């Protein structure tokens, strides 16, 4: 399978590279950087949504699956991008966002037009509930972007469901005609253009529990309640994935990776078992969501290195002896920057600790995903940035709701700003830092989102030709990963789980290689004497009898 040993690089188009100086990234900008991506050792590019969209959720609100967002380019640019990847021996996968569309999609415009419109049933409409004569949403479901998951539509006196923003109405997967339209317009259309697969957005949410019952009250101080139990892994979800695979995906030599979300391992394995005919692999969120309450990511608690190691154990044990496959990642467009979250982003340690994380990631089993800017060690935005610099609908809505609820509690708001700074999706969305010129070389004009203040110290131009840079270290780690089967396929044995300074493990595949890894996650020196017969493969230190702060080593045993 070509995708098992592949390294995948995610591009989030708004912030990758602006070729026409309008302050927004675009497809020609991506094309201009294909060699940069290829030289890192990448095999596949995953492009986040570039479809036409009002951009309320940065393209995850699609108004036309068959058109490109004009600021990013057009279908000809996409053809050039596909060819540009293929001619360099890389593949291209797109984002498949089919749990919902934008409210600007023609399907929804028709659906909302009247009760008897042929597309009325393509979305989820319900009558209001009346409590003491007051009109209320049909149930108490909370949207992922704050507030009720239902929006009232005056014209037809009904509510429609939107698990995300108001402008992202959920499609009704119960309707077969609607499903077929999705398969043709969102999936087949792009396979026919030559793409190589999809990352499947919110892939566990299509099948809703048709009773639409109130969700249990878990946050008594909230009007609306988390409703995952009623839309995650619903009764027909596997039937829908199997149908989509059978009708479309199976006709192409494609890879698919799903964003499924939380639930039991047994439930998750059903999506990715090789014989199931659903998808090839999925993201597990244990590591990136460490510290967050699974029902509300902004309710955040600290964690230690043992907690961190345990997430690796859970991810590594996921496929067990099944025929399923898995992924390795610690950043994407919905997560903060890994150096800030899991290592040390101070000027003294950020490069070294970025290398430490590269060593860890490149030694874990599964298909590896890197996110734009991760290869040069981009960090979270500065702590001092005010709320006005945050552009993500998730951050803004949550902040507004908090301020409305606690207008006089500035300590609460201050506390929230700390959490926001640590985990907001905005951290991943600042423009890529290409060089030390104005706007980090991302654009010739002021970009749609502020450039991280540290672009003069952290940028690609200063790293590409420097053999000691993080970019070249990642490149070395990705190449090393392909030399040893145990790094991609092997079982992991974590040693000294309770040690809060070092992360130490062995990777093995029966009858093949054995690899020993030790990573010092602390700011202390740690005594260490390797077995004299081991061969040092990679280190970010000087190979003395001590591991210096954030030093790691990978040995073949
Ligand atoms: C998951 C995507 O990764 C995220 O960015 C988006 O907001 C939601 N799905 C809704 O599509």
Short mmCIF file of N, CA and C in Angstrom, two decimals, residues 285-384:
data_model
loop_
_atom_site.label_atom_id
_atom_site.label_comp_id
_atom_site.label_asym_id
_atom_site.label_seq_id
_atom_site.Cartn_x
_atom_site.Cartn_y
_atom_site.Cartn_z
N UNK A 285 -6.98 11.41 18.53
CA UNK A 285 -6.71 12.74 19.07
C UNK A 285 -6.13 12.75 20.48
N UNK A 286 -5.77 11.55 20.98
CA UNK A 286 -5.31 11.47 22.38
C UNK A 286 -4.20 12.48 22.68
N UNK A 287 -3.20 12.55 21.79
CA UNK A 287 -2.07 13.43 22.10
C UNK A 287 -2.44 14.90 21.95
N UNK A 288 -3.02 15.27 20.83
CA UNK A 288 -3.23 16.71 20.60
C UNK A 288 -4.28 17.30 21.54
N UNK A 289 -5.15 16.45 22.06
CA UNK A 289 -6.19 17.01 22.95
C UNK A 289 -5.85 16.84 24.42
N UNK A 290 -4.62 16.45 24.68
CA UNK A 290 -4.20 16.24 26.06
C UNK A 290 -4.45 17.50 26.90
N UNK A 291 -5.11 17.32 28.04
CA UNK A 291 -5.40 18.45 28.92
C UNK A 291 -6.81 18.99 28.75
N UNK A 292 -7.42 18.80 27.57
CA UNK A 292 -8.76 19.36 27.33
C UNK A 292 -9.86 18.41 27.79
N UNK A 293 -10.95 18.97 28.28
CA UNK A 293 -12.14 18.18 28.58
C UNK A 293 -12.71 17.72 27.23
N UNK A 294 -12.94 16.40 27.05
CA UNK A 294 -13.40 15.93 25.74
C UNK A 294 -14.73 16.57 25.30
N UNK A 295 -15.50 17.10 26.26
CA UNK A 295 -16.78 17.70 25.89
C UNK A 295 -16.69 19.21 25.67
N UNK A 296 -15.57 19.79 26.06
CA UNK A 296 -15.39 21.24 25.88
C UNK A 296 -13.90 21.52 25.93
N UNK A 297 -13.30 21.71 24.75
CA UNK A 297 -11.84 21.78 24.68
C UNK A 297 -11.25 22.94 25.49
N UNK A 298 -12.04 23.99 25.73
CA UNK A 298 -11.48 25.13 26.46
C UNK A 298 -11.54 24.95 27.98
N UNK A 299 -12.11 23.85 28.46
CA UNK A 299 -11.97 23.52 29.89
C UNK A 299 -10.69 22.70 29.97
N UNK A 300 -9.64 23.33 30.44
CA UNK A 300 -8.30 22.77 30.25
C UNK A 300 -7.57 22.54 31.56
N UNK A 301 -6.87 21.39 31.67
CA UNK A 301 -6.07 21.08 32.87
C UNK A 301 -4.66 20.73 32.42
N UNK A 302 -3.70 20.90 33.31
CA UNK A 302 -2.32 20.58 32.94
C UNK A 302 -2.08 19.07 32.88
N UNK A 303 -0.93 18.67 32.33
CA UNK A 303 -0.59 17.24 32.27
C UNK A 303 0.91 17.10 32.44
N UNK A 304 1.37 15.86 32.69
CA UNK A 304 2.82 15.65 32.82
C UNK A 304 3.32 14.66 31.77
N UNK A 305 4.63 14.37 31.82
CA UNK A 305 5.21 13.53 30.76
C UNK A 305 4.62 12.12 30.73
N UNK A 306 4.23 11.61 31.91
CA UNK A 306 3.63 10.27 31.92
C UNK A 306 2.28 10.29 31.19
N UNK A 307 1.50 11.34 31.41
CA UNK A 307 0.23 11.46 30.66
C UNK A 307 0.51 11.48 29.16
N UNK A 308 1.54 12.22 28.80
CA UNK A 308 1.92 12.34 27.39
C UNK A 308 2.31 10.96 26.82
N UNK A 309 3.13 10.22 27.60
CA UNK A 309 3.55 8.88 27.14
C UNK A 309 2.33 7.97 26.99
N UNK A 310 1.37 8.12 27.91
CA UNK A 310 0.18 7.27 27.83
C UNK A 310 -0.62 7.50 26.55
N UNK A 311 -0.58 8.74 26.04
CA UNK A 311 -1.30 8.97 24.78
C UNK A 311 -0.60 8.21 23.65
N UNK A 312 0.73 8.14 23.73
CA UNK A 312 1.47 7.39 22.71
C UNK A 312 1.12 5.91 22.81
N UNK A 313 1.00 5.42 24.05
CA UNK A 313 0.65 4.01 24.22
C UNK A 313 -0.72 3.75 23.60
N UNK A 314 -1.69 4.61 23.91
CA UNK A 314 -3.04 4.39 23.37
C UNK A 314 -3.02 4.41 21.85
N UNK A 315 -2.30 5.36 21.28
CA UNK A 315 -2.25 5.42 19.82
C UNK A 315 -1.52 4.22 19.24
N UNK A 316 -0.47 3.78 19.94
CA UNK A 316 0.32 2.67 19.39
C UNK A 316 -0.40 1.34 19.51
N UNK A 317 -1.21 1.21 20.56
CA UNK A 317 -1.91 -0.07 20.74
C UNK A 317 -3.19 -0.15 19.93
N UNK A 318 -3.52 0.93 19.26
CA UNK A 318 -4.82 1.02 18.61
C UNK A 318 -5.08 -0.13 17.63
N UNK A 319 -4.15 -0.37 16.70
CA UNK A 319 -4.49 -1.39 15.70
C UNK A 319 -4.27 -2.81 16.22
N UNK A 320 -3.41 -2.96 17.22
CA UNK A 320 -3.19 -4.28 17.82
C UNK A 320 -2.93 -5.34 16.76
N UNK A 321 -3.65 -6.46 16.83
CA UNK A 321 -3.41 -7.53 15.86
C UNK A 321 -4.45 -7.48 14.73
N UNK A 322 -5.19 -6.40 14.63
CA UNK A 322 -6.22 -6.30 13.57
C UNK A 322 -5.56 -6.00 12.23
N UNK A 323 -6.37 -5.95 11.17
CA UNK A 323 -5.83 -5.62 9.84
C UNK A 323 -5.95 -4.11 9.55
N UNK A 324 -6.18 -3.33 10.60
CA UNK A 324 -6.37 -1.88 10.40
C UNK A 324 -5.02 -1.17 10.28
N UNK A 325 -5.09 0.12 9.97
CA UNK A 325 -3.87 0.94 9.87
C UNK A 325 -4.10 2.25 10.61
N UNK A 326 -3.01 2.96 10.91
CA UNK A 326 -3.19 4.17 11.73
C UNK A 326 -2.29 5.32 11.28
N UNK A 327 -2.32 6.40 12.05
CA UNK A 327 -1.59 7.63 11.68
C UNK A 327 -0.74 8.13 12.86
N UNK A 328 0.22 8.98 12.54
CA UNK A 328 1.04 9.67 13.56
C UNK A 328 1.00 11.15 13.24
N UNK A 329 0.65 11.98 14.19
CA UNK A 329 0.67 13.44 13.96
C UNK A 329 0.61 14.14 15.30
N UNK A 330 1.09 15.36 15.37
CA UNK A 330 0.82 16.15 16.57
C UNK A 330 0.50 17.61 16.27
N UNK A 331 0.25 17.91 14.99
CA UNK A 331 -0.24 19.24 14.64
C UNK A 331 -1.21 19.11 13.48
N UNK A 332 -2.14 20.01 13.38
CA UNK A 332 -2.92 20.24 12.16
C UNK A 332 -3.56 21.61 12.29
N UNK A 333 -4.46 21.94 11.38
CA UNK A 333 -5.05 23.29 11.37
C UNK A 333 -6.00 23.54 12.53
N UNK A 334 -6.33 22.50 13.30
CA UNK A 334 -7.23 22.66 14.45
C UNK A 334 -6.48 22.64 15.78
N UNK A 335 -5.17 22.54 15.72
CA UNK A 335 -4.39 22.36 16.95
C UNK A 335 -3.33 23.45 17.09
N UNK A 336 -2.89 23.62 18.33
CA UNK A 336 -1.82 24.59 18.57
C UNK A 336 -0.49 24.00 18.06
N UNK A 337 0.56 24.78 18.14
CA UNK A 337 1.88 24.34 17.68
C UNK A 337 2.52 23.41 18.70
N UNK A 338 3.09 22.31 18.20
CA UNK A 338 3.55 21.25 19.10
C UNK A 338 4.73 21.67 19.98
N UNK A 339 5.61 22.52 19.47
CA UNK A 339 6.76 22.92 20.30
C UNK A 339 6.26 23.67 21.53
N UNK A 340 5.26 24.52 21.36
CA UNK A 340 4.71 25.25 22.50
C UNK A 340 3.95 24.30 23.43
N UNK A 341 3.19 23.41 22.86
CA UNK A 341 2.33 22.53 23.67
C UNK A 341 3.11 21.46 24.42
N UNK A 342 4.08 20.82 23.73
CA UNK A 342 4.68 19.62 24.31
C UNK A 342 6.17 19.74 24.60
N UNK A 343 6.79 20.85 24.19
CA UNK A 343 8.24 20.96 24.41
C UNK A 343 8.54 22.34 24.99
N UNK A 344 9.40 23.13 24.35
CA UNK A 344 9.79 24.39 24.96
C UNK A 344 10.04 25.41 23.84
N UNK A 345 9.20 26.44 23.78
CA UNK A 345 9.32 27.39 22.66
C UNK A 345 10.16 28.63 23.01
N UNK A 346 10.93 28.56 24.12
CA UNK A 346 11.79 29.71 24.43
C UNK A 346 12.92 29.77 23.40
N UNK A 347 13.46 30.98 23.14
CA UNK A 347 14.53 31.08 22.14
C UNK A 347 15.67 30.09 22.40
N UNK A 348 15.95 29.83 23.68
CA UNK A 348 17.07 28.94 24.01
C UNK A 348 16.83 27.49 23.55
N UNK A 349 15.60 27.03 23.68
CA UNK A 349 15.37 25.59 23.46
C UNK A 349 14.47 25.24 22.28
N UNK A 350 13.93 26.26 21.57
CA UNK A 350 12.90 25.84 20.62
C UNK A 350 13.41 24.95 19.47
N UNK A 351 14.60 25.23 18.97
CA UNK A 351 15.08 24.39 17.87
C UNK A 351 15.40 23.00 18.39
N UNK A 352 16.08 22.98 19.53
CA UNK A 352 16.49 21.67 20.07
C UNK A 352 15.26 20.84 20.43
N UNK A 353 14.27 21.49 21.06
CA UNK A 353 13.11 20.69 21.47
C UNK A 353 12.23 20.35 20.26
N UNK A 354 12.30 21.18 19.20
CA UNK A 354 11.60 20.82 17.96
C UNK A 354 12.22 19.55 17.37
N UNK A 355 13.54 19.45 17.46
CA UNK A 355 14.22 18.25 16.95
C UNK A 355 13.84 17.03 17.79
N UNK A 356 13.69 17.27 19.09
CA UNK A 356 13.30 16.18 19.99
C UNK A 356 11.93 15.61 19.57
N UNK A 357 11.00 16.52 19.28
CA UNK A 357 9.67 16.05 18.85
C UNK A 357 9.74 15.37 17.49
N UNK A 358 10.62 15.86 16.61
CA UNK A 358 10.78 15.21 15.30
C UNK A 358 11.28 13.77 15.49
N UNK A 359 12.20 13.59 16.44
CA UNK A 359 12.70 12.22 16.70
C UNK A 359 11.57 11.34 17.20
N UNK A 360 10.76 11.87 18.12
CA UNK A 360 9.65 11.07 18.64
C UNK A 360 8.68 10.70 17.52
N UNK A 361 8.18 11.71 16.81
CA UNK A 361 7.15 11.46 15.79
C UNK A 361 7.65 10.47 14.74
N UNK A 362 8.92 10.65 14.33
CA UNK A 362 9.40 9.83 13.22
C UNK A 362 9.69 8.40 13.65
N UNK A 363 9.59 8.12 14.94
CA UNK A 363 9.79 6.74 15.39
C UNK A 363 8.48 6.05 15.76
N UNK A 364 7.34 6.70 15.54
CA UNK A 364 6.06 6.08 15.90
C UNK A 364 5.41 5.44 14.67
N UNK A 365 4.64 4.38 14.93
CA UNK A 365 4.08 3.59 13.82
C UNK A 365 2.84 4.24 13.21
N UNK A 366 2.69 4.06 11.89
CA UNK A 366 1.53 4.61 11.17
C UNK A 366 2.00 5.54 10.06
N UNK A 367 1.05 6.07 9.30
CA UNK A 367 1.39 7.05 8.27
C UNK A 367 1.60 8.39 8.96
N UNK A 368 2.73 9.05 8.64
CA UNK A 368 3.09 10.27 9.37
C UNK A 368 2.57 11.54 8.68
N UNK A 369 2.01 12.44 9.47
CA UNK A 369 1.50 13.71 8.95
C UNK A 369 2.25 14.87 9.59
N UNK A 370 2.70 15.79 8.73
CA UNK A 370 3.32 17.04 9.19
C UNK A 370 2.42 18.18 8.76
N UNK A 371 2.38 19.23 9.55
CA UNK A 371 1.54 20.38 9.21
C UNK A 371 2.42 21.56 8.80
N UNK A 372 1.98 22.34 7.84
CA UNK A 372 2.80 23.46 7.33
C UNK A 372 3.39 24.29 8.47
N UNK A 373 4.68 24.56 8.36
CA UNK A 373 5.34 25.37 9.38
C UNK A 373 5.94 24.55 10.51
N UNK A 374 5.45 23.32 10.68
CA UNK A 374 5.98 22.45 11.74
C UNK A 374 7.45 22.14 11.45
N UNK A 375 7.77 21.98 10.15
CA UNK A 375 9.12 21.60 9.76
C UNK A 375 10.15 22.70 10.05
N UNK A 376 9.68 23.94 10.24
CA UNK A 376 10.64 25.01 10.58
C UNK A 376 10.48 25.44 12.03
N UNK A 377 9.60 24.78 12.76
CA UNK A 377 9.46 25.06 14.19
C UNK A 377 8.64 26.30 14.50
N UNK A 378 7.58 26.54 13.72
CA UNK A 378 6.71 27.66 14.06
C UNK A 378 6.07 27.41 15.42
N UNK A 379 5.86 28.50 16.16
CA UNK A 379 5.35 28.38 17.54
C UNK A 379 3.97 29.03 17.64
N UNK A 380 3.37 28.90 18.82
CA UNK A 380 2.11 29.60 19.09
C UNK A 380 2.30 31.10 18.97
N UNK A 381 1.18 31.81 18.86
CA UNK A 381 1.26 33.28 18.78
C UNK A 381 1.67 33.83 20.15
N UNK A 382 2.24 35.06 20.18
CA UNK A 382 2.67 35.61 21.47
C UNK A 382 1.50 35.74 22.45
N UNK A 383 1.85 35.61 23.72
CA UNK A 383 0.83 35.66 24.79
C UNK A 383 0.12 37.00 24.83
N UNK A 384 0.81 38.07 24.40
CA UNK A 384 0.22 39.42 24.53
C UNK A 384 -0.81 39.72 23.46
#
